[in-house]
XYZ file of C-alpha atoms in Angstrom:
357
model
C 9.011 -16.844 -3.292
C 12.200 -14.826 -3.628
C 14.034 -13.208 -0.767
C 16.446 -10.349 -1.305
C 18.865 -8.955 1.224
C 18.344 -5.311 2.132
C 21.119 -3.286 3.741
C 18.939 -1.288 6.100
C 20.982 1.069 8.287
C 21.066 0.311 12.010
C 18.551 2.375 13.990
C 19.828 5.871 14.733
C 20.246 6.562 18.434
C 17.393 8.681 19.714
C 18.214 11.258 22.415
C 17.748 9.817 25.896
C 17.418 11.073 29.430
C 20.999 9.940 30.003
C 22.172 12.254 27.200
C 20.390 15.226 28.757
C 21.625 14.337 32.252
C 25.232 14.174 31.055
C 25.072 17.573 29.340
C 23.313 19.335 32.219
C 25.329 17.538 34.897
C 22.422 16.090 36.898
C 20.949 12.645 37.532
C 18.548 10.869 35.192
C 15.887 11.032 37.892
C 16.246 14.814 38.044
C 15.806 15.014 34.268
C 12.709 12.814 34.412
C 11.230 14.913 37.239
C 11.913 18.120 35.342
C 10.399 16.894 32.072
C 7.319 15.522 33.819
C 6.693 18.563 36.007
C 7.604 16.805 39.255
C 9.046 18.629 42.285
C 12.655 18.368 43.508
C 14.283 20.391 40.715
C 15.100 24.082 40.864
C 13.547 26.435 38.329
C 16.965 27.223 36.844
C 17.859 23.548 36.425
C 14.403 22.770 35.069
C 14.780 25.512 32.434
C 18.256 24.259 31.458
C 16.987 20.678 31.140
C 14.072 21.837 28.967
C 16.416 23.821 26.704
C 18.812 20.900 26.247
C 15.910 18.499 25.624
C 14.538 20.774 22.925
C 17.960 21.180 21.323
C 18.436 17.396 21.185
C 14.937 16.807 19.825
C 13.845 14.889 22.917
C 10.055 14.643 23.289
C 8.757 15.038 26.849
C 6.076 12.375 26.502
C 8.834 9.800 26.069
C 10.503 10.450 29.417
C 9.117 7.530 31.395
C 9.713 4.957 28.663
C 13.192 6.298 27.954
C 14.083 6.024 31.644
C 13.004 2.394 31.795
C 14.300 1.401 28.350
C 10.977 -0.353 27.627
C 9.682 -0.954 24.121
C 6.411 0.533 22.946
C 5.158 -2.874 21.709
C 3.417 -1.109 18.829
C 4.002 -0.414 15.129
C 2.675 2.477 13.069
C 0.779 2.649 9.790
C -0.149 6.021 8.291
C -2.672 5.409 5.517
C -3.253 8.106 2.912
C -6.934 7.641 2.109
C -10.163 9.569 2.617
C -11.444 8.246 5.959
C -14.864 7.475 4.432
C -13.219 5.122 1.910
C -11.431 2.870 4.356
C -14.462 0.772 5.244
C -15.358 0.223 1.583
C -11.914 -0.818 0.346
C -11.570 -4.596 0.717
C -7.824 -4.641 -0.016
C -6.803 -2.553 2.969
C -9.286 -4.181 5.312
C -7.789 -7.585 4.469
C -4.218 -6.255 4.630
C -4.760 -4.674 8.054
C -6.432 -7.874 9.241
C -3.313 -9.880 8.357
C -1.044 -7.339 10.045
C -3.189 -7.253 13.194
C -3.270 -11.052 13.516
C 0.532 -11.357 13.624
C 0.951 -8.327 15.895
C -1.708 -9.546 18.297
C -0.052 -12.968 18.579
C 3.192 -11.163 19.494
C 1.400 -8.878 22.028
C 1.963 -5.859 19.771
C -0.619 -3.272 18.759
C -1.112 -1.283 15.548
C -1.176 2.519 15.622
C -3.260 3.423 12.554
C -3.816 6.961 11.334
C -5.663 7.990 8.170
C -4.000 11.062 6.646
C -4.786 13.366 3.752
C -1.347 13.229 2.114
C 2.056 11.584 2.450
C 3.570 14.654 4.123
C 1.112 14.313 7.007
C 1.837 10.616 7.080
C 5.544 11.321 7.498
C 4.716 13.751 10.318
C 2.804 10.951 12.054
C 5.786 8.582 11.793
C 8.110 11.265 13.146
C 5.792 12.006 16.072
C 5.215 8.343 16.958
C 8.938 7.567 16.794
C 9.989 10.688 18.695
C 7.461 10.053 21.456
C 8.421 6.362 21.572
C 4.886 5.291 20.770
C 6.094 2.795 18.136
C 9.039 0.456 17.623
C 8.648 0.159 13.849
C 6.518 1.182 10.871
C 4.812 -0.152 7.757
C 4.875 2.013 4.639
C 2.261 1.613 1.883
C 1.374 3.341 -1.401
C 5.017 3.706 -2.392
C 5.553 6.572 -4.831
C 8.313 7.081 -7.341
C 11.062 9.151 -5.662
C 9.080 8.848 -2.428
C 10.362 11.443 0.063
C 9.257 9.233 2.958
C 11.893 6.595 2.152
C 15.048 8.691 2.770
C 13.342 10.390 5.736
C 12.592 7.073 7.445
C 16.095 5.835 6.626
C 17.564 8.924 8.298
C 15.317 8.507 11.336
C 16.547 4.944 11.804
C 12.979 3.754 12.240
C 12.712 -0.001 11.511
C 10.405 -0.029 8.482
C 8.876 -2.525 6.095
C 7.715 -1.174 2.738
C 4.783 -2.933 1.094
C 6.015 -2.166 -2.385
C 8.535 -3.031 -5.079
C 12.268 -3.019 -4.172
C 12.953 -0.541 -6.995
C 11.487 2.245 -4.847
C 12.186 1.090 -1.292
C 15.769 2.331 -0.946
C 17.523 0.691 2.024
C 14.192 -0.093 3.688
C 13.001 -3.705 3.651
C 10.356 -4.478 0.985
C 7.532 -7.014 0.839
C 6.062 -7.187 -2.667
C 4.520 -9.307 -5.405
C 5.098 -9.458 -9.164
C 2.411 -7.176 -10.588
C 3.948 -7.252 -14.071
C 3.527 -11.042 -14.297
C -0.125 -10.760 -13.232
C -0.830 -8.127 -15.895
C 0.793 -10.235 -18.600
C -1.165 -13.348 -17.583
C -4.413 -11.377 -17.834
C -3.632 -9.851 -21.232
C -2.591 -13.256 -22.589
C -5.866 -14.745 -21.335
C -7.929 -12.019 -23.010
C -5.949 -12.429 -26.234
C -6.548 -16.194 -26.154
C -10.294 -15.513 -25.924
C -9.982 -13.445 -29.110
C -9.971 -9.870 -27.761
C -8.024 -7.359 -29.819
C -9.023 -4.005 -28.227
C -8.311 -3.896 -24.512
C -8.819 -0.987 -22.143
C -7.446 -0.397 -18.657
C -8.813 1.574 -15.707
C -5.830 2.130 -13.429
C -5.154 3.568 -9.998
C -3.337 6.698 -8.954
C -0.532 8.024 -11.116
C 2.819 8.381 -9.376
C 2.516 5.135 -7.414
C 5.277 2.608 -8.084
C 2.890 -0.318 -8.553
C 0.713 1.741 -10.948
C 3.751 2.523 -13.101
C 4.780 -1.157 -13.124
C 1.294 -2.222 -14.215
C 1.122 0.555 -16.849
C 4.397 -0.542 -18.426
C 3.532 -4.241 -18.269
C 0.118 -3.649 -19.883
C 1.575 -1.676 -22.799
C 4.379 -4.201 -23.317
C 2.049 -7.226 -23.221
C -0.404 -5.680 -25.691
C 2.463 -4.754 -28.044
C 3.979 -8.234 -27.878
C 0.615 -9.884 -28.590
C -0.362 -7.461 -31.351
C -3.350 -6.030 -29.459
C -4.722 -2.501 -29.579
C -4.130 -1.061 -26.105
C -6.435 1.894 -25.526
C -4.981 4.797 -23.504
C -4.992 3.893 -19.798
C -7.411 5.955 -17.696
C -6.147 6.672 -14.181
C -8.462 7.058 -11.192
C -8.395 7.469 -7.413
C -9.744 3.906 -6.913
C -13.258 5.122 -6.045
C -16.458 3.845 -7.620
C -17.272 7.323 -8.922
C -13.967 7.602 -10.770
C -14.231 4.009 -11.973
C -17.654 4.707 -13.469
C -16.446 7.900 -15.137
C -13.407 6.148 -16.642
C -15.527 3.242 -17.921
C -17.999 5.620 -19.543
C -15.124 7.397 -21.261
C -13.785 4.122 -22.694
C -17.158 2.737 -23.768
C -18.230 5.965 -25.487
C -14.974 6.260 -27.449
C -15.019 5.560 -31.223
C -12.832 2.458 -30.769
C -14.735 0.841 -27.916
C -12.801 -1.891 -26.098
C -14.152 -5.420 -25.940
C -12.399 -6.009 -22.609
C -11.310 -3.812 -19.674
C -8.822 -4.555 -16.891
C -9.381 -2.649 -13.608
C -6.850 -1.914 -10.868
C -9.232 -2.758 -8.009
C -12.585 -4.401 -7.385
C -14.486 -1.204 -6.533
C -13.806 0.400 -9.929
C -14.600 -2.912 -11.661
C -17.992 -3.204 -9.976
C -18.704 0.415 -10.923
C -17.678 -0.404 -14.503
C -20.100 -3.329 -14.577
C -22.934 -0.987 -13.577
C -21.999 1.489 -16.319
C -21.909 -1.240 -18.977
C -25.384 -2.381 -17.954
C -26.590 1.223 -17.853
C -25.420 1.610 -21.499
C -27.280 -1.526 -22.534
C -24.198 -3.703 -22.940
C -24.272 -7.320 -21.863
C -21.359 -8.638 -19.778
C -19.689 -10.805 -21.008
C -21.424 -11.054 -24.401
C -20.573 -7.465 -25.417
C -17.830 -6.638 -22.942
C -15.449 -8.613 -20.716
C -14.309 -7.232 -17.345
C -11.397 -8.231 -15.076
C -10.881 -6.902 -11.521
C -7.623 -6.668 -9.604
C -7.748 -8.097 -6.040
C -10.497 -10.615 -5.579
C -13.036 -10.033 -2.800
C -16.600 -10.976 -1.829
C -17.655 -7.766 -3.588
C -16.359 -9.112 -6.912
C -18.103 -12.439 -6.347
C -21.623 -11.329 -5.317
C -22.328 -9.155 -8.383
C -23.917 -10.681 -11.467
C -22.124 -11.851 -13.391
C -19.353 -12.533 -10.848
C -16.139 -10.841 -11.885
C -13.085 -12.561 -13.276
C -10.351 -11.407 -10.914
C -6.660 -11.432 -10.079
C -6.705 -13.335 -6.803
C -4.142 -13.282 -4.007
C -4.134 -13.918 -0.269
C -4.089 -10.322 0.947
C -4.431 -11.399 4.582
C -1.217 -13.441 4.233
C 0.439 -10.499 2.444
C -0.157 -8.310 5.507
C 0.994 -11.120 7.815
C 4.290 -11.457 5.926
C 4.895 -7.708 6.254
C 4.188 -7.795 10.009
C 6.472 -10.802 10.630
C 9.277 -9.161 8.679
C 8.899 -5.965 10.717
C 8.939 -7.831 14.039
C 12.197 -9.468 12.929
C 13.676 -6.034 12.200
C 12.568 -4.684 15.570
C 14.089 -7.675 17.366
C 17.384 -7.253 15.520
C 16.996 -10.548 13.671
C 18.021 -10.872 9.993
C 15.108 -9.687 7.861
C 15.423 -9.974 4.092
C 13.007 -8.552 1.575
C 10.197 -10.971 0.761
C 8.548 -11.565 -2.616
C 5.031 -12.855 -2.025
C 3.089 -14.974 -4.509
C 1.960 -13.054 -7.582
C -1.807 -12.616 -8.086
C -3.359 -15.503 -10.030
C -6.128 -15.111 -12.596
C -9.486 -16.596 -11.507
C -11.875 -16.704 -14.511
C -15.571 -16.200 -13.766
C -18.681 -15.113 -15.606
C -17.539 -11.620 -16.609
C -15.159 -12.764 -19.361
C -15.860 -14.525 -22.656
C -14.967 -14.372 -26.333
C -15.616 -10.941 -27.877
C -18.693 -10.274 -30.050
C -18.635 -11.003 -33.790
C -19.857 -8.426 -36.274
C -23.157 -9.369 -37.875
C -22.869 -11.626 -40.928
C -19.204 -12.524 -40.515
C -17.268 -15.354 -38.981
C -14.388 -13.247 -37.699
C -13.914 -11.449 -34.403
C -14.559 -7.778 -34.321
C-alpha cells in the first residue's frame, strides 16, 4: 500500500465563549448563562452577547461544550443517496460497518445523515461543526471540482476523503487503484476471447467514475477490443436493467459487460435471462464490489473483490489520527482483485465456424 503526505491546514479556530466574553467585557460564565437563557445577566448585556455571538458565527447549542473544552467524540458522514436505497446497497453497508467498528473501539460515535444532494451534505457538515457535534468528518462520492473540498478546508474541519488524491485537495485521502482493477478485468475478458465489451457505469461527474471510464477506454484500445459506448446509471437496479437492455438490443451486441456495482449487475443478469440469453454461454457479466448478493444468484457473478469493511476501518483510523493531532498521511488501500465465477466464459462462436464472433 502507498502512503502519501497531505498538507492539510491546521484546524481553523472556531469562535469560543472566551472570544465573546473578551469583546463584551464580561465573564465566560455570564456569556454561557446568557446564551443558555439562564438568569443573572441583564437584558442589555444578554442582547449584546447575542449580537456578538451571531456576528462571530457562534452557535448557541455549543455553549456548554465550548466552556468545558470537551470533544464531541463523534464524526460526521453525510451520504447523498435516496434513503430507500441505503439498505439495499451492500457497499455502503460494509463501509459504514468498518467505520463504526473502529469508532466504537475508540468510544466515538458516527453522526450519519442521508441527504438529497451535496449542497445539503455540506450544510450538515457546517451545522455539526458549528454546534460542536463532531470532531471530524468523512467525505464520500468525490466529484470533479467538488465544492465541498475547499469549503471543508476553509472550515478547518479534520476530514478524510474516501476518494482519489487527484480530487481531494489538501484533505487527506483514502483510496484504491480503480484503473488497475478495470485493466485486469478487460485483460481477463480479452484472454477469454471477447472482442466486444460493454460497460454499465455509475454516476457521471464522480471522480472514481471518470477514472474507470478512462481506464476502460484505454485498456480496450490497447488490447484491440471494440469498447461499446459506456452507459451511465444511478447505481439502482432499475437503471442497471435499462442500461443492459439498451446494450443487448443494439446492433453490435456485446459478448461481455462490466458493471460498476453488484446491484446493476444482478439486474443485468435478469435482463439477459428475460431476453433468452444464457449466461455465460451467450453473455459474460462482471460486477464491481463483491457481496453475498453477487454470490447467491445463478450463475454466481464474477466480481472485483475487495475488503470494504477494512476500507472503512482505514478511513476511520486515519480520521482519528487527524483529530488527535497525530501525523496522518493519505492511504492507498489494496486494489480490487478479480474473482472469476460462473458468469464469465469464452464468447459464443458463430454457427459453422471455428473462430470467435
